[in-house]
Amino acid sequence: MKIEVDGRIVLSDILDMPENEVREFFREINNTVLKKGVPKGAIAPEINSFSVDGNEIKVNIISDRHVRAPNALLRIKKAIGKFLSKYKIGVRKVVIDRCYVEIEVDNSIDRLKLPYATCKIESNTVKFVVENIEEQKIEDGLIDKLINLVKEKSLQSKYKGKTEFWKLEKKSNEKKMLFDENPTKKALELGWISEFPSIGQWIFTPPITKIFRTIEKMIIENIAVKHGFQEAIYPKLIPLEIYAKTGHLKGSAHEMYFAEPPIKRDSEIFEEFYDYVRLGEIPKDMLREKLKPPLYGVCYAQCEPFYQLFSGKIVKLEDLPLKFFDRSGPSFRWESGGVRGLERVNEFHRIEFTYIGAPQDVVEIRDALLKSAIEIVDKKLDLEWRVAQATPVYLAHEGRVSEEKGDFVHSYDLEVYLPFRGGREESNWLEITSFHVHEDHYVRSFKIKEVKKRDIWTGCTGFGLERWLVGFLAEKGFEIEKWPEEIKNMVGELPKPVNFVK
């Protein structure tokens, strides 16, 4: 790695000192301040040249990866401030006029675009230049962040075209299928559901809603209550700053819905818009002008408010684990052309289990939830299922993939067979629940502390209710008398569907 910085140190007054004294000062800086923290035998940053122009000192700094040149400039600022204090001269600010970075990557990158930078790729070497970097961005580590971004993009290129990590863990015996049609099509024929004008949304009428709520009740009673989870209500409009912490804005923004509130709650601002609507038109471009930029993401993963609850807080391990679940409203994901019947929709409902505690407790909670979910699917609903290891959820949300490493599995997917989509070996299975351990990923992101600095982890488990419903109907069909005894008794008599004359 090579980094070269052309920087300026702006002083509070004109520097009127002999050049040899200034030269001796910078020689000393090179030999002491800039070598701190550099491993023995490694290359330290160096002031290659300098010049004094009125109240500015211009420096050219060259560095390798140890104590990178932008950080070296901040060290020089501090040293100069201390040196010049005896002359009653202070340091106002530092500025980088130009920063050149040259970095080798393990995997070639086809194309590269970086914020603030102009880029060039030569084989496995990335070169970029950033100009006019103010002090705050230097302190915020802009160049370090851009270097890390290049490394991430190089890693992504390695996985380009590859699917997420998936490895079969275990599966049930083959079960007898009582149905082989598309359950969405059948539910439409029966009048149990109706397509909404917007893509990926459905109206559930009373018959299918009763089955939906029965499955929900089964999960609550046999999992939430059994394992001591308490119900909470989480917001469904999430500030973008929270999505930045969770990582969703790094890799899931293309699937998210965003919310834009009005510029002001003032009817006069909207008067012209109202007039057009009264004439039978919807001037959408005019409406956009009256809205603020996106401030929120509409609920995507449902667990984000749980981490925000603990953000910046100090907890006590003896008070943990804490186990909450939320089912207070829908989640939204823009599936676009990927929408498919009831099993893949833009608006869906989940029971989201969230938990925080000691590492061992979090792993045990996740595994207990998986075991109980399998019991419901296998024994109470008599469905054919399988469990697979999957990409850790926090990596998936950031658009990254990874194979499992370490002493335990981070993420499991529980899937059920959909006979209408083909044979068992053709991967036509439907994920209905995912079970995750995040280690300390969100603990670090949200700066959650333990009073004695002991390790704490988080986990989440999401039950997709539409998917449970589809999985059940796809295997067991619509003739209630043929269903497994427990769910048949819980559902009882179904309401009559809506009949339309035309």
Short mmCIF file of C-alpha atoms in Angstrom, two decimals:
data_model
loop_
_atom_site.label_atom_id
_atom_site.label_comp_id
_atom_site.label_asym_id
_atom_site.label_seq_id
_atom_site.Cartn_x
_atom_site.Cartn_y
_atom_site.Cartn_z
CA MET A 1 0.00 0.00 0.00
CA LYS A 2 1.14 3.51 -0.77
CA ILE A 3 -0.47 6.72 0.46
CA GLU A 4 0.72 10.21 -0.43
CA VAL A 5 -0.78 13.34 1.12
CA ASP A 6 -0.34 16.98 0.15
CA GLY A 7 -1.55 18.77 3.26
CA ARG A 8 -1.63 22.19 4.84
CA ILE A 9 -1.37 23.22 8.48
CA VAL A 10 -3.07 26.61 8.87
CA LEU A 11 -1.68 28.73 11.73
CA SER A 12 -3.18 31.64 13.65
CA ASP A 13 -0.34 33.96 12.61
CA ILE A 14 2.50 34.25 10.12
CA LEU A 15 5.37 31.89 10.90
CA ASP A 16 8.52 33.99 11.03
CA MET A 17 11.25 31.51 11.96
CA PRO A 18 14.60 30.54 10.45
CA GLU A 19 14.16 27.77 7.90
CA ASN A 20 16.86 25.62 9.49
CA GLU A 21 14.93 25.64 12.78
CA VAL A 22 11.76 24.51 11.03
CA ARG A 23 13.76 21.86 9.13
CA GLU A 24 15.24 20.53 12.37
CA PHE A 25 11.75 20.38 13.88
CA PHE A 26 10.42 18.23 11.01
CA ARG A 27 13.50 16.00 11.12
CA GLU A 28 12.76 15.35 14.77
CA ILE A 29 9.09 14.66 13.95
CA ASN A 30 10.12 12.06 11.35
CA ASN A 31 12.40 10.30 13.84
CA THR A 32 10.04 10.29 16.82
CA VAL A 33 6.35 11.16 16.50
CA LEU A 34 5.75 9.43 13.19
CA LYS A 35 7.47 6.21 14.25
CA LYS A 36 5.26 5.59 17.28
CA GLY A 37 3.15 2.44 16.89
CA VAL A 38 5.01 1.27 13.77
CA PRO A 39 6.17 -2.37 14.10
CA LYS A 40 9.90 -3.00 14.03
CA GLY A 41 11.11 -3.40 10.46
CA ALA A 42 7.95 -1.83 8.99
CA ILE A 43 7.90 1.42 7.01
CA ALA A 44 6.93 4.50 9.02
CA PRO A 45 5.26 7.55 7.46
CA GLU A 46 7.66 10.30 6.44
CA ILE A 47 7.51 14.03 5.76
CA ASN A 48 8.99 14.01 2.28
CA SER A 49 9.04 17.79 1.86
CA PHE A 50 7.70 20.97 3.44
CA SER A 51 7.42 24.68 2.77
CA VAL A 52 6.28 27.74 4.74
CA ASP A 53 3.96 30.24 3.06
CA GLY A 54 2.78 33.01 5.39
CA ASN A 55 0.55 31.40 8.01
CA GLU A 56 0.52 27.99 6.29
CA ILE A 57 2.91 25.07 6.42
CA LYS A 58 2.61 22.79 3.41
CA VAL A 59 3.75 19.20 3.80
CA ASN A 60 4.06 16.17 1.56
CA ILE A 61 3.75 12.91 3.50
CA ILE A 62 4.32 9.40 2.18
CA SER A 63 3.29 6.28 4.07
CA ASP A 64 2.67 2.57 3.89
CA ARG A 65 -0.18 0.87 5.76
CA HIS A 66 1.26 1.51 9.23
CA VAL A 67 0.24 4.96 10.56
CA ARG A 68 -1.31 6.09 7.32
CA ALA A 69 -0.46 9.54 5.96
CA PRO A 70 -3.77 11.26 6.92
CA ASN A 71 -3.29 10.11 10.53
CA ALA A 72 0.34 11.23 10.37
CA LEU A 73 -0.88 14.72 9.40
CA LEU A 74 -3.01 14.84 12.56
CA ARG A 75 0.01 13.81 14.62
CA ILE A 76 2.07 16.58 13.00
CA LYS A 77 -0.68 19.12 13.78
CA LYS A 78 -0.57 18.20 17.46
CA ALA A 79 3.23 18.36 17.61
CA ILE A 80 3.35 21.72 15.82
CA GLY A 81 0.72 23.15 18.14
CA LYS A 82 2.84 22.19 21.13
CA PHE A 83 6.05 23.48 19.51
CA LEU A 84 4.64 26.88 18.49
CA SER A 85 2.80 27.61 21.73
CA LYS A 86 5.96 29.28 23.11
CA TYR A 87 5.77 31.72 20.18
CA LYS A 88 2.08 32.51 20.90
CA ILE A 89 1.05 30.92 17.59
CA GLY A 90 -1.75 28.38 17.45
CA VAL A 91 -2.95 25.88 14.87
CA ARG A 92 -6.35 26.68 13.36
CA LYS A 93 -6.87 23.60 11.20
CA VAL A 94 -5.34 21.07 8.84
CA VAL A 95 -6.50 20.38 5.30
CA ILE A 96 -5.59 17.67 2.79
CA ASP A 97 -5.46 19.21 -0.67
CA ARG A 98 -4.79 15.87 -2.32
CA CYS A 99 -4.56 12.30 -1.09
CA TYR A 100 -3.33 9.56 -3.45
CA VAL A 101 -3.85 5.91 -2.47
CA GLU A 102 -2.46 2.82 -4.19
CA ILE A 103 -3.63 -0.54 -2.83
CA GLU A 104 -3.27 -4.12 -4.03
CA VAL A 105 -6.34 -6.36 -3.74
CA ASP A 106 -6.65 -10.15 -3.73
CA ASN A 107 -9.38 -10.28 -6.37
CA SER A 108 -9.60 -8.20 -9.51
CA ILE A 109 -12.46 -5.69 -9.65
CA ASP A 110 -14.26 -5.15 -12.95
CA ARG A 111 -15.44 -1.64 -12.14
CA LEU A 112 -15.12 0.66 -9.17
CA LYS A 113 -16.81 3.84 -8.07
CA LEU A 114 -16.03 5.42 -4.70
CA PRO A 115 -17.61 8.41 -2.92
CA TYR A 116 -15.43 11.55 -2.97
CA ALA A 117 -12.78 9.84 -5.13
CA THR A 118 -11.64 9.36 -8.70
CA CYS A 119 -10.51 5.79 -9.33
CA LYS A 120 -8.40 3.75 -11.68
CA ILE A 121 -7.87 -0.03 -11.77
CA GLU A 122 -4.71 -1.62 -13.10
CA SER A 123 -4.84 -5.41 -12.83
CA ASN A 124 -5.04 -6.13 -9.07
CA THR A 125 -4.03 -2.61 -8.08
CA VAL A 126 -6.58 0.08 -7.24
CA LYS A 127 -5.52 3.72 -7.37
CA PHE A 128 -7.73 6.55 -6.17
CA VAL A 129 -7.41 10.26 -5.44
CA VAL A 130 -9.43 12.39 -3.03
CA GLU A 131 -9.09 16.17 -2.99
CA ASN A 132 -9.98 18.96 -0.54
CA ILE A 133 -10.53 16.90 2.61
CA GLU A 134 -11.52 19.04 5.59
CA GLU A 135 -10.21 18.27 9.07
CA GLN A 136 -13.42 16.70 10.36
CA LYS A 137 -13.39 14.10 7.58
CA ILE A 138 -9.70 13.43 8.25
CA GLU A 139 -10.53 12.80 11.92
CA ASP A 140 -13.51 10.65 10.91
CA GLY A 141 -11.10 8.41 9.01
CA LEU A 142 -12.44 9.03 5.49
CA ILE A 143 -9.38 7.57 3.77
CA ASP A 144 -9.34 4.50 6.04
CA LYS A 145 -13.03 3.95 5.29
CA LEU A 146 -12.43 4.23 1.55
CA ILE A 147 -9.57 1.72 1.76
CA ASN A 148 -11.83 -0.70 3.66
CA LEU A 149 -14.54 -0.14 1.06
CA VAL A 150 -12.13 -1.10 -1.71
CA LYS A 151 -11.28 -4.31 0.19
CA GLU A 152 -14.98 -5.10 0.65
CA LYS A 153 -15.67 -4.58 -3.04
CA SER A 154 -12.74 -6.84 -3.88
CA LEU A 155 -14.20 -9.54 -1.62
CA GLN A 156 -17.64 -9.09 -3.19
CA SER A 157 -16.13 -9.65 -6.63
CA LYS A 158 -14.92 -13.03 -5.38
CA TYR A 159 -18.52 -14.07 -4.69
CA LYS A 160 -19.99 -12.42 -7.79
CA GLY A 161 -22.55 -14.75 -9.34
CA LYS A 162 -22.50 -17.12 -6.37
CA THR A 163 -25.52 -17.85 -4.22
CA GLU A 164 -25.62 -17.36 -0.48
CA PHE A 165 -24.09 -20.07 1.67
CA TRP A 166 -26.46 -23.02 2.21
CA LYS A 167 -25.70 -26.42 3.73
CA LEU A 168 -28.26 -29.09 4.62
CA GLU A 169 -28.27 -29.88 8.33
CA LYS A 170 -31.14 -32.37 8.71
CA LYS A 171 -34.55 -33.20 7.30
CA SER A 172 -37.73 -35.10 8.07
CA ASN A 173 -38.92 -38.33 6.57
CA GLU A 174 -40.98 -38.03 3.44
CA LYS A 175 -44.59 -37.23 4.26
CA LYS A 176 -47.78 -38.01 2.37
CA MET A 177 -48.82 -35.03 0.25
CA LEU A 178 -52.59 -34.38 0.25
CA PHE A 179 -52.47 -31.62 -2.35
CA ASP A 180 -50.42 -30.78 -5.42
CA GLU A 181 -51.95 -27.54 -6.71
CA ASN A 182 -50.79 -23.96 -6.27
CA PRO A 183 -52.40 -22.87 -2.96
CA THR A 184 -52.52 -19.22 -4.04
CA LYS A 185 -54.51 -20.11 -7.16
CA LYS A 186 -56.87 -22.34 -5.16
CA ALA A 187 -57.42 -19.67 -2.48
CA LEU A 188 -58.33 -17.18 -5.24
CA GLU A 189 -60.84 -19.63 -6.73
CA LEU A 190 -62.46 -20.11 -3.31
CA GLY A 191 -62.66 -16.37 -2.66
CA TRP A 192 -60.40 -16.65 0.38
CA ILE A 193 -58.01 -14.01 -0.93
CA SER A 194 -58.17 -11.11 -3.37
CA GLU A 195 -55.37 -9.37 -5.22
CA PHE A 196 -54.76 -5.79 -4.15
CA PRO A 197 -54.09 -3.21 -6.91
CA SER A 198 -50.45 -2.84 -5.80
CA ILE A 199 -47.97 -5.62 -6.47
CA GLY A 200 -47.23 -8.19 -3.77
CA GLN A 201 -50.18 -7.36 -1.50
CA TRP A 202 -53.30 -9.40 -0.78
CA ILE A 203 -56.62 -9.03 0.97
CA PHE A 204 -57.25 -11.97 3.31
CA THR A 205 -60.96 -12.68 3.77
CA PRO A 206 -62.31 -14.32 6.98
CA PRO A 207 -61.82 -18.04 6.05
CA ILE A 208 -58.09 -17.86 5.36
CA THR A 209 -57.59 -15.25 8.08
CA LYS A 210 -58.91 -17.74 10.64
CA ILE A 211 -56.36 -20.35 9.50
CA PHE A 212 -53.64 -17.67 9.52
CA ARG A 213 -54.49 -16.63 13.09
CA THR A 214 -54.68 -20.25 14.21
CA ILE A 215 -51.12 -20.91 13.03
CA GLU A 216 -50.06 -17.68 14.74
CA LYS A 217 -51.72 -18.81 17.97
CA MET A 218 -50.01 -22.20 17.71
CA ILE A 219 -46.60 -20.52 17.46
CA ILE A 220 -47.33 -18.13 20.35
CA GLU A 221 -48.54 -20.89 22.68
CA ASN A 222 -45.94 -23.52 21.79
CA ILE A 223 -42.91 -21.27 21.40
CA ALA A 224 -43.30 -17.75 22.84
CA VAL A 225 -45.07 -18.81 26.03
CA LYS A 226 -43.14 -22.06 26.40
CA HIS A 227 -39.77 -20.30 26.25
CA GLY A 228 -40.67 -17.29 28.38
CA PHE A 229 -40.80 -14.58 25.71
CA GLN A 230 -42.70 -11.40 26.55
CA GLU A 231 -44.67 -9.48 23.96
CA ALA A 232 -43.48 -6.01 22.95
CA ILE A 233 -44.58 -3.52 20.28
CA TYR A 234 -41.90 -2.19 17.93
CA PRO A 235 -42.15 0.88 15.65
CA LYS A 236 -42.47 0.19 11.94
CA LEU A 237 -40.94 3.44 10.64
CA ILE A 238 -37.20 3.16 11.30
CA PRO A 239 -34.90 6.24 11.06
CA LEU A 240 -32.21 5.75 8.44
CA GLU A 241 -29.54 6.31 11.09
CA ILE A 242 -30.66 3.07 12.76
CA TYR A 243 -30.55 1.21 9.45
CA ALA A 244 -26.99 2.49 9.03
CA LYS A 245 -26.10 0.89 12.37
CA THR A 246 -27.75 -2.44 11.53
CA GLY A 247 -26.01 -2.51 8.16
CA HIS A 248 -29.15 -2.62 6.00
CA LEU A 249 -28.16 0.56 4.16
CA LYS A 250 -24.92 -1.17 3.11
CA GLY A 251 -26.55 -3.99 1.19
CA SER A 252 -30.35 -4.13 1.42
CA ALA A 253 -31.48 -0.64 0.36
CA HIS A 254 -32.50 -2.00 -3.07
CA GLU A 255 -35.16 -4.12 -1.31
CA MET A 256 -36.43 -1.50 1.13
CA TYR A 257 -39.38 0.88 1.15
CA PHE A 258 -38.64 4.43 2.29
CA ALA A 259 -40.90 7.03 3.90
CA GLU A 260 -40.89 10.75 3.07
CA PRO A 261 -42.95 12.97 5.39
CA PRO A 262 -44.47 16.27 4.16
CA ILE A 263 -42.24 19.35 4.15
CA LYS A 264 -44.69 20.91 6.57
CA ARG A 265 -48.10 20.04 8.02
CA ASP A 266 -49.74 22.94 6.23
CA SER A 267 -52.77 22.49 3.95
CA GLU A 268 -51.89 25.63 1.95
CA ILE A 269 -48.69 23.98 0.72
CA PHE A 270 -50.81 21.14 -0.68
CA GLU A 271 -53.64 23.31 -2.03
CA GLU A 272 -52.59 23.01 -5.69
CA PHE A 273 -52.14 19.25 -5.30
CA TYR A 274 -55.63 18.96 -3.78
CA ASP A 275 -57.10 20.89 -6.70
CA TYR A 276 -55.67 18.46 -9.25
CA VAL A 277 -56.94 15.49 -7.24
CA ARG A 278 -60.42 17.03 -7.20
CA LEU A 279 -60.20 17.14 -10.99
CA GLY A 280 -59.54 13.41 -11.06
CA GLU A 281 -55.75 13.52 -11.43
CA ILE A 282 -52.91 12.50 -9.11
CA PRO A 283 -49.92 14.79 -9.86
CA LYS A 284 -47.19 12.58 -8.40
CA ASP A 285 -44.29 14.80 -9.48
CA MET A 286 -45.96 17.74 -7.73
CA LEU A 287 -46.43 15.62 -4.62
CA ARG A 288 -42.71 14.72 -4.56
CA GLU A 289 -41.83 18.43 -4.42
CA LYS A 290 -43.88 18.78 -1.23
CA LEU A 291 -42.11 15.95 0.61
CA LYS A 292 -38.88 15.87 2.58
CA PRO A 293 -36.08 13.54 1.49
CA PRO A 294 -36.47 9.97 2.82
CA LEU A 295 -36.04 10.00 6.60
CA TYR A 296 -37.22 6.49 7.42
CA GLY A 297 -37.08 2.97 6.13
CA VAL A 298 -40.37 1.11 6.41
CA CYS A 299 -40.03 -2.00 8.60
CA TYR A 300 -37.72 -4.44 6.82
CA ALA A 301 -36.38 -6.86 9.43
CA GLN A 302 -38.61 -6.03 12.45
CA CYS A 303 -35.85 -6.56 15.02
CA GLU A 304 -34.10 -3.18 14.66
CA PRO A 305 -36.00 -1.38 17.48
CA PHE A 306 -34.88 -4.09 19.92
CA TYR A 307 -31.22 -3.14 19.45
CA GLN A 308 -32.11 0.56 19.60
CA LEU A 309 -33.78 -0.05 22.98
CA PHE A 310 -30.33 -0.93 24.38
CA SER A 311 -28.36 1.59 22.31
CA GLY A 312 -25.72 3.33 24.42
CA LYS A 313 -27.02 1.61 27.57
CA ILE A 314 -25.18 -0.37 30.22
CA VAL A 315 -26.72 -3.71 31.18
CA LYS A 316 -25.98 -6.25 33.89
CA LEU A 317 -25.38 -9.85 32.88
CA GLU A 318 -27.31 -11.08 35.91
CA ASP A 319 -30.44 -9.35 34.52
CA LEU A 320 -30.13 -11.22 31.23
CA PRO A 321 -31.23 -12.89 29.06
CA LEU A 322 -34.12 -10.67 27.97
CA LYS A 323 -36.52 -12.26 25.48
CA PHE A 324 -39.16 -10.24 23.58
CA PHE A 325 -41.39 -10.93 20.60
CA ASP A 326 -43.25 -8.51 18.32
CA ARG A 327 -46.21 -9.21 16.03
CA SER A 328 -47.70 -5.70 15.97
CA GLY A 329 -47.60 -4.98 12.26
CA PRO A 330 -46.42 -5.93 8.79
CA SER A 331 -42.96 -5.82 7.26
CA PHE A 332 -42.24 -4.60 3.74
CA ARG A 333 -39.69 -5.69 1.13
CA TRP A 334 -39.63 -4.66 -2.50
CA GLU A 335 -39.51 -7.99 -4.35
CA SER A 336 -40.25 -6.37 -7.74
CA GLY A 337 -40.31 -9.12 -10.38
CA GLY A 338 -39.59 -11.71 -7.68
CA VAL A 339 -43.12 -11.55 -6.27
CA ARG A 340 -44.72 -15.01 -6.35
CA GLY A 341 -48.18 -15.82 -5.02
CA LEU A 342 -48.61 -15.77 -1.26
CA GLU A 343 -45.15 -17.19 -0.56
CA ARG A 344 -43.19 -14.15 -1.78
CA VAL A 345 -44.91 -10.84 -1.22
CA ASN A 346 -44.04 -7.19 -0.65
CA GLU A 347 -46.13 -6.89 2.51
CA PHE A 348 -45.98 -9.73 5.00
CA HIS A 349 -46.51 -10.56 8.65
CA ARG A 350 -44.08 -12.11 11.08
CA ILE A 351 -43.65 -12.97 14.71
CA GLU A 352 -40.18 -11.66 15.45
CA PHE A 353 -38.33 -13.10 18.45
CA THR A 354 -35.43 -10.99 19.75
CA TYR A 355 -33.09 -11.82 22.62
CA ILE A 356 -29.94 -10.59 24.36
CA GLY A 357 -27.74 -12.32 26.91
CA ALA A 358 -24.50 -14.16 27.57
CA PRO A 359 -23.10 -15.91 24.45
CA GLN A 360 -23.98 -19.39 25.67
CA ASP A 361 -27.53 -18.30 26.61
CA VAL A 362 -28.16 -16.73 23.19
CA VAL A 363 -27.02 -19.86 21.36
CA GLU A 364 -29.15 -22.07 23.63
CA ILE A 365 -32.23 -19.85 23.15
CA ARG A 366 -31.85 -19.95 19.37
CA ASP A 367 -31.42 -23.73 19.37
CA ALA A 368 -34.44 -24.19 21.66
CA LEU A 369 -36.61 -22.08 19.32
CA LEU A 370 -35.49 -24.19 16.37
CA LYS A 371 -36.31 -27.42 18.21
CA SER A 372 -39.79 -26.19 19.16
CA ALA A 373 -40.49 -24.94 15.63
CA ILE A 374 -39.58 -28.36 14.22
CA GLU A 375 -41.96 -29.99 16.71
CA ILE A 376 -44.84 -27.85 15.45
CA VAL A 377 -44.04 -28.43 11.80
CA ASP A 378 -43.40 -32.14 12.22
CA LYS A 379 -45.89 -33.26 14.85
CA LYS A 380 -48.73 -30.75 14.91
CA LEU A 381 -48.89 -29.81 11.21
CA ASP A 382 -47.35 -33.03 9.84
CA LEU A 383 -45.33 -31.20 7.19
CA GLU A 384 -42.24 -32.36 5.36
CA TRP A 385 -39.34 -30.11 6.38
CA ARG A 386 -35.60 -29.60 6.34
CA VAL A 387 -33.08 -27.41 8.20
CA ALA A 388 -30.08 -25.78 6.52
CA GLN A 389 -27.15 -23.70 7.65
CA ALA A 390 -27.29 -20.29 5.99
CA THR A 391 -25.34 -17.05 5.60
CA PRO A 392 -25.31 -15.15 8.94
CA VAL A 393 -28.17 -12.66 8.79
CA TYR A 394 -26.07 -9.59 9.57
CA LEU A 395 -23.83 -10.43 6.59
CA ALA A 396 -26.81 -11.05 4.32
CA HIS A 397 -28.31 -7.64 5.20
CA GLU A 398 -25.00 -5.98 4.32
CA GLY A 399 -24.92 -7.77 0.98
CA ARG A 400 -22.09 -10.13 1.96
CA VAL A 401 -21.84 -13.91 1.88
CA SER A 402 -19.78 -16.22 4.04
CA GLU A 403 -19.36 -19.84 4.92
CA GLU A 404 -19.81 -20.80 8.55
CA LYS A 405 -16.67 -20.63 10.67
CA GLY A 406 -16.13 -21.18 14.37
CA ASP A 407 -17.53 -23.52 16.98
CA PHE A 408 -21.22 -23.03 16.21
CA VAL A 409 -23.63 -22.22 13.38
CA HIS A 410 -24.72 -18.59 13.19
CA SER A 411 -27.89 -19.04 11.13
CA TYR A 412 -30.37 -21.82 10.35
CA ASP A 413 -33.27 -21.79 7.90
CA LEU A 414 -36.32 -24.00 8.45
CA GLU A 415 -37.85 -24.94 5.10
CA VAL A 416 -40.94 -26.90 4.02
CA TYR A 417 -41.57 -28.78 0.81
CA LEU A 418 -43.92 -27.29 -1.81
CA PRO A 419 -45.17 -30.20 -3.96
CA PHE A 420 -46.77 -27.94 -6.58
CA ARG A 421 -43.33 -26.56 -7.48
CA GLY A 422 -41.78 -29.88 -8.45
CA GLY A 423 -39.79 -32.79 -7.04
CA ARG A 424 -38.04 -32.87 -3.69
CA GLU A 425 -34.55 -32.73 -5.18
CA GLU A 426 -35.22 -29.63 -7.28
CA SER A 427 -34.79 -27.17 -4.40
CA ASN A 428 -38.41 -26.08 -4.56
CA TRP A 429 -38.65 -25.60 -0.83
CA LEU A 430 -39.89 -22.59 1.10
CA GLU A 431 -38.04 -20.99 4.01
CA ILE A 432 -40.64 -20.30 6.72
CA THR A 433 -38.44 -19.32 9.68
CA SER A 434 -34.83 -18.25 10.17
CA PHE A 435 -32.87 -18.59 13.42
CA HIS A 436 -29.87 -16.33 14.06
CA VAL A 437 -27.05 -15.64 16.49
CA HIS A 438 -25.33 -12.32 15.77
CA GLU A 439 -22.44 -12.69 18.23
CA ASP A 440 -21.57 -9.10 19.30
CA HIS A 441 -22.22 -7.55 15.86
CA TYR A 442 -25.18 -5.40 16.96
CA VAL A 443 -23.79 -4.97 20.46
CA ARG A 444 -20.82 -3.14 18.92
CA SER A 445 -22.91 -1.26 16.36
CA PHE A 446 -25.27 0.09 19.01
CA LYS A 447 -22.57 0.53 21.67
CA ILE A 448 -24.28 -1.71 24.21
CA LYS A 449 -22.11 -2.24 27.30
CA GLU A 450 -22.07 -4.74 30.16
CA VAL A 451 -21.35 -3.23 33.58
CA LYS A 452 -18.33 -5.50 34.14
CA LYS A 453 -17.35 -5.59 30.46
CA ARG A 454 -18.46 -9.20 30.11
CA ASP A 455 -19.45 -10.54 26.69
CA ILE A 456 -23.05 -10.17 25.57
CA TRP A 457 -24.59 -11.30 22.29
CA THR A 458 -27.92 -10.87 20.53
CA GLY A 459 -30.10 -13.15 18.44
CA CYS A 460 -33.33 -13.04 16.45
CA THR A 461 -35.79 -15.52 14.97
CA GLY A 462 -38.47 -14.53 12.47
CA PHE A 463 -41.58 -16.63 11.77
CA GLY A 464 -43.07 -15.65 8.39
CA LEU A 465 -46.78 -16.28 8.88
CA GLU A 466 -47.78 -16.10 5.21
CA ARG A 467 -45.09 -18.67 4.48
CA TRP A 468 -46.25 -20.99 7.26
CA LEU A 469 -49.75 -20.68 5.83
CA VAL A 470 -48.63 -21.44 2.26
CA GLY A 471 -46.46 -24.34 3.40
CA PHE A 472 -49.37 -25.90 5.28
CA LEU A 473 -51.94 -25.46 2.49
CA ALA A 474 -49.46 -26.60 -0.17
CA GLU A 475 -49.02 -29.99 1.57
CA LYS A 476 -52.39 -30.48 3.31
CA GLY A 477 -54.78 -28.76 0.92
CA PHE A 478 -58.12 -27.11 1.56
CA GLU A 479 -60.27 -30.01 2.77
CA ILE A 480 -60.30 -29.35 6.50
CA GLU A 481 -61.54 -32.85 7.40
CA LYS A 482 -58.22 -34.28 6.11
CA TRP A 483 -56.03 -31.99 8.23
CA PRO A 484 -54.04 -33.09 11.31
CA GLU A 485 -56.29 -33.36 14.34
CA GLU A 486 -54.91 -30.50 16.45
CA ILE A 487 -55.10 -27.72 13.87
CA LYS A 488 -58.43 -29.04 12.59
CA ASN A 489 -59.90 -28.72 16.10
CA MET A 490 -58.30 -25.30 16.69
CA VAL A 491 -59.68 -23.87 13.43
CA GLY A 492 -63.15 -25.35 13.88
CA GLU A 493 -65.78 -24.16 11.42
CA LEU A 494 -64.55 -21.74 8.79
CA PRO A 495 -66.44 -18.52 8.01
CA LYS A 496 -68.17 -18.38 4.66
CA PRO A 497 -66.29 -16.67 1.83
CA VAL A 498 -67.55 -13.47 0.24
CA ASN A 499 -69.99 -14.03 -2.65
CA PHE A 500 -70.20 -11.44 -5.39
CA VAL A 501 -73.16 -11.22 -7.77
CA LYS A 502 -70.79 -10.04 -10.47
#
